[in-house]
mmCIF file of C-alpha atoms and ligand atoms in Angstrom:
data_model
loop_
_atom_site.group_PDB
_atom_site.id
_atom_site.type_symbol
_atom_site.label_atom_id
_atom_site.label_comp_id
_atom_site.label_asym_id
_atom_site.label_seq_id
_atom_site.Cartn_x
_atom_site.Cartn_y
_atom_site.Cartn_z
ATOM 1 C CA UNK A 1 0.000 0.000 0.000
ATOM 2 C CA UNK A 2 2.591 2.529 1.065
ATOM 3 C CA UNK A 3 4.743 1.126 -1.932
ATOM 4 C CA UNK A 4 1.748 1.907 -4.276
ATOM 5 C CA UNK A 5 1.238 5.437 -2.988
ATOM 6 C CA UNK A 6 4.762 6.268 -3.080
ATOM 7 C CA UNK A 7 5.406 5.066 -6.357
ATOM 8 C CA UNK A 8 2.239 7.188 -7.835
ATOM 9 C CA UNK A 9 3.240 10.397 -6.065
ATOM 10 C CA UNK A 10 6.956 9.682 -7.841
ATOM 11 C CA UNK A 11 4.630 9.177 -11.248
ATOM 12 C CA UNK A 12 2.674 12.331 -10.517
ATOM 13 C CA UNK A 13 6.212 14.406 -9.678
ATOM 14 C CA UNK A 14 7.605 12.722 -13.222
ATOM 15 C CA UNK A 15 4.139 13.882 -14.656
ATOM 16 C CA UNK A 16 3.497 17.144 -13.599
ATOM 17 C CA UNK A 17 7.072 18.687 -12.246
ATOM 18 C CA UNK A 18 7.552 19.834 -8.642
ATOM 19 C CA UNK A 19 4.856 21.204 -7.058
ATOM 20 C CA UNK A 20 5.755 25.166 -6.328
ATOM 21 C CA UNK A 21 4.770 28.436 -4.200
ATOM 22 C CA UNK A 22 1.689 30.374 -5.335
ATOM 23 C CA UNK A 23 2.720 33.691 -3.958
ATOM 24 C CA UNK A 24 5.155 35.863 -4.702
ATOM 25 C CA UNK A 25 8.036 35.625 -1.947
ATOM 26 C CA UNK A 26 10.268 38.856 -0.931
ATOM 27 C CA UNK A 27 14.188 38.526 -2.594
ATOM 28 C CA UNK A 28 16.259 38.200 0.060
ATOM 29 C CA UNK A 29 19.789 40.261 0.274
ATOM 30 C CA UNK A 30 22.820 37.395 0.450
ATOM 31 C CA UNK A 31 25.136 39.981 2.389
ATOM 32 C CA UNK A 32 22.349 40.478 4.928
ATOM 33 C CA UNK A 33 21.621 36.653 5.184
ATOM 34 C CA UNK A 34 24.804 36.085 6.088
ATOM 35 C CA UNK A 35 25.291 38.837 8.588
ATOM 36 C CA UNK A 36 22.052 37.425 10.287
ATOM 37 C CA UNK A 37 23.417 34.110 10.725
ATOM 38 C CA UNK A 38 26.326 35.323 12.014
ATOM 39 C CA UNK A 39 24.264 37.558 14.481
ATOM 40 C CA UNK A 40 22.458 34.121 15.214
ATOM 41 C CA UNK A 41 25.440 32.083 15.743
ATOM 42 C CA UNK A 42 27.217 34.628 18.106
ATOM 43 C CA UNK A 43 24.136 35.281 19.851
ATOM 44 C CA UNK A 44 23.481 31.495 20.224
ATOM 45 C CA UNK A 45 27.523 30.776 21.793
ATOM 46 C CA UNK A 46 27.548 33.612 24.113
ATOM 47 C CA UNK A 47 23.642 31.671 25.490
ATOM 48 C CA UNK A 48 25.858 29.053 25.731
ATOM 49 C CA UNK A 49 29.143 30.251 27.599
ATOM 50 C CA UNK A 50 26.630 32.015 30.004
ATOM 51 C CA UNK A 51 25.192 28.313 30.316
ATOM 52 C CA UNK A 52 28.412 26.519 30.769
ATOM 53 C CA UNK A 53 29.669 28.885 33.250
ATOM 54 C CA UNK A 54 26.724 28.461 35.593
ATOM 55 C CA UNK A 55 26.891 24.818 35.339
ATOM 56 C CA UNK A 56 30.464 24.637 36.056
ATOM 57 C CA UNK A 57 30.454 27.017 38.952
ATOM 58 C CA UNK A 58 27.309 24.776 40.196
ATOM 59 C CA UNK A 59 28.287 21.196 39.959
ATOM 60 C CA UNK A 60 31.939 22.723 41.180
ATOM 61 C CA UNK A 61 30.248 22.978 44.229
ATOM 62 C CA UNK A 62 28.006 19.799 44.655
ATOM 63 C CA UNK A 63 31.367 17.564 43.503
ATOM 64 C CA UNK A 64 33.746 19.065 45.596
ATOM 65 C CA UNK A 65 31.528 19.301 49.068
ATOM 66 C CA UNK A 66 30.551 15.543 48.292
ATOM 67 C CA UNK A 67 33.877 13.806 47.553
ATOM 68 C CA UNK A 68 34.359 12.170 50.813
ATOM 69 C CA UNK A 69 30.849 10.410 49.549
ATOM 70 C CA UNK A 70 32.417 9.074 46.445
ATOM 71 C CA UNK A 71 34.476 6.413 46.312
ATOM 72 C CA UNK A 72 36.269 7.794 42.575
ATOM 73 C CA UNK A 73 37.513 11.303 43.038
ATOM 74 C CA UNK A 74 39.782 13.440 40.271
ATOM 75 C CA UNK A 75 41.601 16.940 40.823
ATOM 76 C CA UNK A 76 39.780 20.062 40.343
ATOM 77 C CA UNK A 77 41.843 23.116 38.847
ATOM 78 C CA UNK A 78 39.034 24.987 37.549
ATOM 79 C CA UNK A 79 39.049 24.703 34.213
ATOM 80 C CA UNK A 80 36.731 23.912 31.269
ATOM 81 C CA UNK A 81 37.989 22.025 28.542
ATOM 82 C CA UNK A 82 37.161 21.978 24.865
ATOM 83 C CA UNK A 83 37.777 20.778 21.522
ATOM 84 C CA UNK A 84 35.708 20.701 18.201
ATOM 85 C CA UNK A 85 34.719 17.216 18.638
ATOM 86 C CA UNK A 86 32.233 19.115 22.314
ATOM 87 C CA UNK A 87 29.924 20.305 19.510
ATOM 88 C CA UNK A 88 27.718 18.746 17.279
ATOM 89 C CA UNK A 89 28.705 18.445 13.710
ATOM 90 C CA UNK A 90 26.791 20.790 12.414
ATOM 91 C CA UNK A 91 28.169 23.598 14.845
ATOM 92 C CA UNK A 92 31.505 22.978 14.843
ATOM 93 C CA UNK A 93 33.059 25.425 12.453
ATOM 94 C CA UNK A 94 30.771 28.134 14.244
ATOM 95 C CA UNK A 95 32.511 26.886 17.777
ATOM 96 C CA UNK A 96 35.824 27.541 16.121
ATOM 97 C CA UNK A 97 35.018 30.971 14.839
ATOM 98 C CA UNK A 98 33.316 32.137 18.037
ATOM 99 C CA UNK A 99 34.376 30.397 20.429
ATOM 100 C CA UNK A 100 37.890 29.566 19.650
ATOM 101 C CA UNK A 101 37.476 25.790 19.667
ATOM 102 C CA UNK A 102 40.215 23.820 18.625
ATOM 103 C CA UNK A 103 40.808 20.149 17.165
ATOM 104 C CA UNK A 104 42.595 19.752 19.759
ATOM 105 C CA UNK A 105 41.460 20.139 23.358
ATOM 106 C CA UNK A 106 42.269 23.538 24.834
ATOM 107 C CA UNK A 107 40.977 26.026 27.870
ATOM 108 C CA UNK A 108 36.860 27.156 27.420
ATOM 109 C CA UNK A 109 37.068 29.150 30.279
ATOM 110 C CA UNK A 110 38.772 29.156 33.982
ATOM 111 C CA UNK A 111 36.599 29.259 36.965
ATOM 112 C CA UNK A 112 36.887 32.406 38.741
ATOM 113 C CA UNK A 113 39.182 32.726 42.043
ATOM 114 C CA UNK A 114 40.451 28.887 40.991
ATOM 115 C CA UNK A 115 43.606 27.015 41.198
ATOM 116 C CA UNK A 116 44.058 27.907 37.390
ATOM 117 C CA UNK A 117 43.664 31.024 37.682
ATOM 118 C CA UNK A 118 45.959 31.604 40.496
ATOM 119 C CA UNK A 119 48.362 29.779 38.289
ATOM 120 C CA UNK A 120 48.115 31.780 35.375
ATOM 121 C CA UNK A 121 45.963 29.552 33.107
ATOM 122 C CA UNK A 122 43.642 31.618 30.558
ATOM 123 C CA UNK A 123 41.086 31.153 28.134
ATOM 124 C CA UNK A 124 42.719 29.478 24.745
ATOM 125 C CA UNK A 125 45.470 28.223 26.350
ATOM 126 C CA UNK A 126 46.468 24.413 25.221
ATOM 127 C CA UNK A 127 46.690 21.782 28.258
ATOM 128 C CA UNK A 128 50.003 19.689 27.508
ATOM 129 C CA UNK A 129 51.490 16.525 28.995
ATOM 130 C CA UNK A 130 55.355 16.683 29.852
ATOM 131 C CA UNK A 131 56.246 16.299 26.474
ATOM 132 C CA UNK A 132 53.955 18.886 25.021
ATOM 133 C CA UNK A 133 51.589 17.199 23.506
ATOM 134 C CA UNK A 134 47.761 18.623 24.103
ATOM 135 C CA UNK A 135 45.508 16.853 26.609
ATOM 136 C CA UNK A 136 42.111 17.090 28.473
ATOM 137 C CA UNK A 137 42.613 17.246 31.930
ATOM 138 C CA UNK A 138 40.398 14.924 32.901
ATOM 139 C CA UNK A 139 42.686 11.791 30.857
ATOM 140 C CA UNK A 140 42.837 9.360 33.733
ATOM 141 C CA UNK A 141 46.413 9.151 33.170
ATOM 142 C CA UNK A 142 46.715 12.529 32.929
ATOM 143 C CA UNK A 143 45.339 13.318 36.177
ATOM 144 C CA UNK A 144 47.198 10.313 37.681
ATOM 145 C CA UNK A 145 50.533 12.348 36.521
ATOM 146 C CA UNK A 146 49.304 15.658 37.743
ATOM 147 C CA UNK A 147 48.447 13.846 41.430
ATOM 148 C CA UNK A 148 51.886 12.671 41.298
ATOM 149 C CA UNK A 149 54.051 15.340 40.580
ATOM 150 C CA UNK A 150 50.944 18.598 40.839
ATOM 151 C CA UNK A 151 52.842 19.810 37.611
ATOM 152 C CA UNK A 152 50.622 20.544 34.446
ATOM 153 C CA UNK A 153 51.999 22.017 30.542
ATOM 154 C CA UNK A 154 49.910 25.035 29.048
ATOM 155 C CA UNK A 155 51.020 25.624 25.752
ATOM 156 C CA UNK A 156 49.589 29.144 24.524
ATOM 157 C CA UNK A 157 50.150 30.793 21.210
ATOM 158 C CA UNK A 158 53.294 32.502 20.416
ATOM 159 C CA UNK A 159 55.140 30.575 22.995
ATOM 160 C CA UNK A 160 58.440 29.105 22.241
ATOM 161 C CA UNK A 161 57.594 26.080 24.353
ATOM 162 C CA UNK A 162 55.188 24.779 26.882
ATOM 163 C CA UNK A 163 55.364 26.183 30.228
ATOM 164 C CA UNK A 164 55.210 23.582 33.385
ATOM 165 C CA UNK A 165 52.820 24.980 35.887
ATOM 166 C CA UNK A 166 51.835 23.958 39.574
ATOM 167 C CA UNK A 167 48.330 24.374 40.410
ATOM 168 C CA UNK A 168 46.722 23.432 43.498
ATOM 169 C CA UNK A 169 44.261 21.587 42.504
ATOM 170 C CA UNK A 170 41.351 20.002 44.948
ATOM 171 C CA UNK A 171 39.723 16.700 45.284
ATOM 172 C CA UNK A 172 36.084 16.306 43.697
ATOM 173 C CA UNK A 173 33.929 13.581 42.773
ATOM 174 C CA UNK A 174 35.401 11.961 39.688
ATOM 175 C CA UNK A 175 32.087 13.038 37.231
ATOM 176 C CA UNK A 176 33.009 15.671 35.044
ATOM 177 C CA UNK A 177 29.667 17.336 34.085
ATOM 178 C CA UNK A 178 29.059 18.199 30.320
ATOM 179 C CA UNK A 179 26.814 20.636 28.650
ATOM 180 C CA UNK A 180 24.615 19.491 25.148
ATOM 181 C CA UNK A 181 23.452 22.147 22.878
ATOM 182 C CA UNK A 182 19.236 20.844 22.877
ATOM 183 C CA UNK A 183 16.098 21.931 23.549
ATOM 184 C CA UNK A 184 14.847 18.885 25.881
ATOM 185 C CA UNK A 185 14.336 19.402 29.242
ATOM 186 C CA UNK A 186 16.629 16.640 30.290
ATOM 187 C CA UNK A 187 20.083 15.410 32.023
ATOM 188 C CA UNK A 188 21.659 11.987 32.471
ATOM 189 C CA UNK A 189 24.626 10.191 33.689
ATOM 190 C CA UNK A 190 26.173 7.101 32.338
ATOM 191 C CA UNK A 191 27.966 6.004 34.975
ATOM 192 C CA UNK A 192 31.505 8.268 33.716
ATOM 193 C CA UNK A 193 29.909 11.535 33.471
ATOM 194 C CA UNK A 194 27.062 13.601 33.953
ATOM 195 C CA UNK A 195 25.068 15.441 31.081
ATOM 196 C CA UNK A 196 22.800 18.281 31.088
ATOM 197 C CA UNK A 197 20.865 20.006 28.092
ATOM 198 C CA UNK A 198 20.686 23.530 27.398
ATOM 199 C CA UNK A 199 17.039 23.081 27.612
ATOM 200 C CA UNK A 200 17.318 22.307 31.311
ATOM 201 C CA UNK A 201 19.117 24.812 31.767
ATOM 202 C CA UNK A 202 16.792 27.348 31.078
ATOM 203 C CA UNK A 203 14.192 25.489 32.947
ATOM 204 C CA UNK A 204 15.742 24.900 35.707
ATOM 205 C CA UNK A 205 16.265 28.555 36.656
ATOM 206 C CA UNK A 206 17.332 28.695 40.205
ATOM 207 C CA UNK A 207 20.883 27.306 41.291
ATOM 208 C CA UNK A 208 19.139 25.025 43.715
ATOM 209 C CA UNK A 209 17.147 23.738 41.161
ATOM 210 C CA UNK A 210 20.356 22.950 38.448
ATOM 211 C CA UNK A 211 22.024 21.394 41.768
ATOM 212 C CA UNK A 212 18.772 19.138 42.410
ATOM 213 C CA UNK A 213 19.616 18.312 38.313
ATOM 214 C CA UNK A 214 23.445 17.368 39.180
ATOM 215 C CA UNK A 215 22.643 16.061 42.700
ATOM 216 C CA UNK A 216 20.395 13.024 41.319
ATOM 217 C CA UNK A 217 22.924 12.586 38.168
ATOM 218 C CA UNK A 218 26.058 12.489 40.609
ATOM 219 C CA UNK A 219 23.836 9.683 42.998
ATOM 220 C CA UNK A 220 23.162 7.198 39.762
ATOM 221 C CA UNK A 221 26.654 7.408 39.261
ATOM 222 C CA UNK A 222 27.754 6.814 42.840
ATOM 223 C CA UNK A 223 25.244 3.983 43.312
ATOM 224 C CA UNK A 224 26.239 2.475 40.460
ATOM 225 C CA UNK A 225 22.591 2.696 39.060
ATOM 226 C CA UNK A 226 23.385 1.947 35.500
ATOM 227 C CA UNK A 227 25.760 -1.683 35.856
ATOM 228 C CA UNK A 228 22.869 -2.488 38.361
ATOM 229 C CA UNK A 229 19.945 -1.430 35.633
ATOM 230 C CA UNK A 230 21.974 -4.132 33.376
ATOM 231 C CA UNK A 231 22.349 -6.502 35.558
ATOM 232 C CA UNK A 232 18.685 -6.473 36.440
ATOM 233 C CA UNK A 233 18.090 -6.119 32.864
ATOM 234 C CA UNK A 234 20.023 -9.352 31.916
ATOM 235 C CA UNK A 235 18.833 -11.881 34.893
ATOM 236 C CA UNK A 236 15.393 -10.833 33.650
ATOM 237 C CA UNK A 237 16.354 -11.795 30.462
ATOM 238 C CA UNK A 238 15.232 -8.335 28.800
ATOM 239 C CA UNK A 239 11.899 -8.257 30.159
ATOM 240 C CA UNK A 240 11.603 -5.834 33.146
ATOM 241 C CA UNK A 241 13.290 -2.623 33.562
ATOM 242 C CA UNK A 242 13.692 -1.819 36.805
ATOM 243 C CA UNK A 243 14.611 1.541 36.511
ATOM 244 C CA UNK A 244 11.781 3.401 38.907
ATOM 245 C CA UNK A 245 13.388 2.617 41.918
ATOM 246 C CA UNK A 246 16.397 3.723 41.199
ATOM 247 C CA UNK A 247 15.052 6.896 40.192
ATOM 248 C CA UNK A 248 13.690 7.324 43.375
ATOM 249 C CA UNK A 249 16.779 7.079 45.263
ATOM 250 C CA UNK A 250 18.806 9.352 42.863
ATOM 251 C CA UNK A 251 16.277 11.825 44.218
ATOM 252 C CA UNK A 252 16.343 10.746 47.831
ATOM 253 C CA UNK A 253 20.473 10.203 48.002
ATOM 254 C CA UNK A 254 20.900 13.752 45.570
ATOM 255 C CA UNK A 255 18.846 15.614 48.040
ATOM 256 C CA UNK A 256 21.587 14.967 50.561
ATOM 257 C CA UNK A 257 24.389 16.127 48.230
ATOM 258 C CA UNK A 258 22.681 19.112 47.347
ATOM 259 C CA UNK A 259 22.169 20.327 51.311
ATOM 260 C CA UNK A 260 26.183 18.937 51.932
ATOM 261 C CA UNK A 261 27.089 21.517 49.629
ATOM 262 C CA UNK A 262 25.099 24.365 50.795
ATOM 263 C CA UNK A 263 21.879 25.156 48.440
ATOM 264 C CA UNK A 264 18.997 26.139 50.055
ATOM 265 C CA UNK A 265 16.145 22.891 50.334
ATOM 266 C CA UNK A 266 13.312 25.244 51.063
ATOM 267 C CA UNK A 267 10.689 25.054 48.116
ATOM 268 C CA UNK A 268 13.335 23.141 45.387
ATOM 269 C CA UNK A 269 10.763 20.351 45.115
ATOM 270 C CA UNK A 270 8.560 22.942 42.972
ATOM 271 C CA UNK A 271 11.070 22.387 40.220
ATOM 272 C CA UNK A 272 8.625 19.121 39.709
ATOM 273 C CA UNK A 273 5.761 20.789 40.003
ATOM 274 C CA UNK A 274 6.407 22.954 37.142
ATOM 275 C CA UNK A 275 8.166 20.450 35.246
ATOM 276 C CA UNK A 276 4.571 18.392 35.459
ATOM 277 C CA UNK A 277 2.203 21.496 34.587
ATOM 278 C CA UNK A 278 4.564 22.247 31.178
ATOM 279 C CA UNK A 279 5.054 17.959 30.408
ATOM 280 C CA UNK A 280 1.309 16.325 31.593
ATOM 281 C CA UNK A 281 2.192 13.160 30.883
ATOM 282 C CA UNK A 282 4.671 13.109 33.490
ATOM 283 C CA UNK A 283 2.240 14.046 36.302
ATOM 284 C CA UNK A 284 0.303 10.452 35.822
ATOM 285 C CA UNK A 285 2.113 8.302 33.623
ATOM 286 C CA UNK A 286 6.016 7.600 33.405
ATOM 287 C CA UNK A 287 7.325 3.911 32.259
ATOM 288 C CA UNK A 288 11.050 4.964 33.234
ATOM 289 C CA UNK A 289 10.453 7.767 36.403
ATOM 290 C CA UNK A 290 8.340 7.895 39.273
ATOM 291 C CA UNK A 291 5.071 10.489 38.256
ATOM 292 C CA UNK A 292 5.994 14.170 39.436
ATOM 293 C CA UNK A 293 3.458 14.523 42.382
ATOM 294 C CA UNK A 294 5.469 11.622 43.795
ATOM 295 C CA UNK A 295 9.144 13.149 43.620
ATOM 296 C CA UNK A 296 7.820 16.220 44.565
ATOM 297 C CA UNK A 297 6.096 14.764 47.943
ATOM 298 C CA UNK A 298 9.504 12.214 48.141
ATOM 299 C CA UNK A 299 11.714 15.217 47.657
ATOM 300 C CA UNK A 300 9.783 18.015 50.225
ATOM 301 C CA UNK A 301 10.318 14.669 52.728
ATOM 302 C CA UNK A 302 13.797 13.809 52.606
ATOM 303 C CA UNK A 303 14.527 17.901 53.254
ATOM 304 C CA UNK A 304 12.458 17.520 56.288
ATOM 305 C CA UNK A 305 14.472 14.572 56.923
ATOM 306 C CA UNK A 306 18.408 16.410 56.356
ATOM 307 C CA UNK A 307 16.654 19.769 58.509
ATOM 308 C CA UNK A 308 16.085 17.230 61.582
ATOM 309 C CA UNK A 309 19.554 15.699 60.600
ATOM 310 C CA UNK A 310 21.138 19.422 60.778
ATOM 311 C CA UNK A 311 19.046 20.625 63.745
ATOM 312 C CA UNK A 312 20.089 17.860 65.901
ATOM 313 C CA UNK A 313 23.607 17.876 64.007
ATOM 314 C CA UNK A 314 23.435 14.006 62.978
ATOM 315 C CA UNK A 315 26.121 13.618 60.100
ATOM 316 C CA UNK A 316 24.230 14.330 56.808
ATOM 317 C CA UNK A 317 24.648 10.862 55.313
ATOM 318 C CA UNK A 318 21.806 9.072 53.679
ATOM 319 C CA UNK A 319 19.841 6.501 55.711
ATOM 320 C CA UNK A 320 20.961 2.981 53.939
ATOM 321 C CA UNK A 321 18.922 -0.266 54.791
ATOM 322 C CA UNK A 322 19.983 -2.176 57.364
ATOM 323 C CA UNK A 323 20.167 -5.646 55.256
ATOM 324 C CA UNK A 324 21.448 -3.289 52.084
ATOM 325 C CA UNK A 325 24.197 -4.971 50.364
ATOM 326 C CA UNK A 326 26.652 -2.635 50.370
ATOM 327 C CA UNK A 327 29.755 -4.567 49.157
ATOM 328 C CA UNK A 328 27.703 -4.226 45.833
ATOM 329 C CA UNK A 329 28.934 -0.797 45.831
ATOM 330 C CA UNK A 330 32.341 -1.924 46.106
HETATM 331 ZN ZN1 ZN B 1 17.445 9.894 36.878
#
């Protein structure tokens, strides 16, 4: 059927010739076209650089005031790191021209009042192993080098050679947290590293609200949520996905990482609120998530739960179940 009504609408194209406007459309000026992209594109990368900075200053905070918590840490200098290859195809030469990306990875930006830029590290500048070659940071062996001698190369342009430099860097949790240029309201983790849209961004328009975001990405990655999602996935062999309750306790565990590092609890469960009024579905029906009346009425319980923890000054540590077996997390 679908064959038939394809291949008559190819006989009518053959027939007739394309099908065409019946109006007469303005002429549009090339130079002006072009300018307006451009206007676009800048407009569009300085959105974004306002974005990234927020996010990094942000999760800086929730992954360095929970790193005792997690069992794999990394050194925090306070840098951003990009290359082409951070943007989607289709945006990459417009990265390069306004934002100075580079094939290989170099400096985005440097967190103000950091260990980088104490040390002299700047926008641009080219992260380099010993022997000058350009790096990210984040490289596990990179950052098993830096731990053991605290020196790090920054190659900038017009230098002879790469300088050696000594920041002092800090222990975080060992998630670096990525921003993606979209228009969903969404974040994830994958068990490496945690990533939040541009679209949640924007919605998520409070600082406590983007650390509630990175707070319940950081806890699927410290509970290991996704090898246990496969394992669940595998003994079942493919048939349930038992993904729910784990959601539930990335809310419950990331409310605690949020109040260890110092956001406000008071009112942050709205964020689901709102995020059920502009997405119905997700008020009564979610295959994947618990329905948003129910992590807004779990999340306004575990703050009441931390605020007797902090009144009585009980350590702020989740409450784990007694039988939990917790050499799984090991
Ligand atoms: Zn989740």
């Amino acid at each position: 059927m679908v064959k038939k009504t394809v291949f008559l609408i190819a006989m009518s194209l053959i027939l007739f010739g394309c099908a065409s406007v019946e109006t007469k459309l303005p002429q549009l000026d090339l130079r002006s076209l072009v300018q307006e992209s451009v206007d676009q594109e800048r407009q569009a990368f300085s959105r974004y650089l306002d974005m990234r900075e927020r996010l990094d200053r942000v999760s800086a905070q929730v992954l360095a005031e929970n790193a005792d918590l997690c069992e794999k840490t990394a050194t925090d200098i306070g840098i951003v790191i990009h290359s082409t290859k951070s943007y989607p195809k289709n945006l990459r030469a417009a990265a390069q021209m306004h934002l100075g990306a580079l094939d290989e990875p170099s400096v985005l930006m440097v967190r103000a009042e950091s260990a980088a830029e104490k040390a002299g590290f700047v926008a641009g500048d080219v992260i380099t192993d010993k022997n000058g070659d350009a790096v990210s940071f984040f490289d596990k062996e990179i950052q098993e080098e830096f731990d053991k001698t605290g020196l790090i190369g920054r190659r900038r342009a017009g230098d002879a050679q790469p300088s050696m430099l000594k920041p002092q860097g800090s222990v975080i949790c060992g998630f670096p947290v990525q921003l993606k240029f979209s228009t969903a309201i969404n974040a994830y983790a994958n068990g490496k590293s945690i990533t939040v849209t541009t679209g949640m961004m924007e919605f998520a328009a409070r600082d406590e609200e983007l650390a509630l975001v990175v707070g319940h990405e950081l806890a699927h990655n410290t509970m290991r949520h996704v090898p246990k999602s496969i394992r669940n996935l595998l003994l079942s062999g493919f048939a349930v996905r038992t993904t729910r309750p784990f959601e539930s306790e990335a809310d419950y565990v990331g409310m605690y990482y949020l109040a260890r590092a110092g956001f406000e609890l008071d009112g942050v469960e709205d964020f689901w609120r709102r995020l059920g009024v502009v997405s119905p579905k997700s008020i009564v029906r979610a295959k994947t998530h618990p329905v948003t009346p129910e992590r807004l009425l779990s999340i306004r319980a575990t703050a009441q739960e931390i605020e007797a923890k902090q009144k009585s000054g009980e350590p702020l540590t989740p409450n784990y179940l007694k039988d939990a077996n917790r050499q799984d997390e090991s």
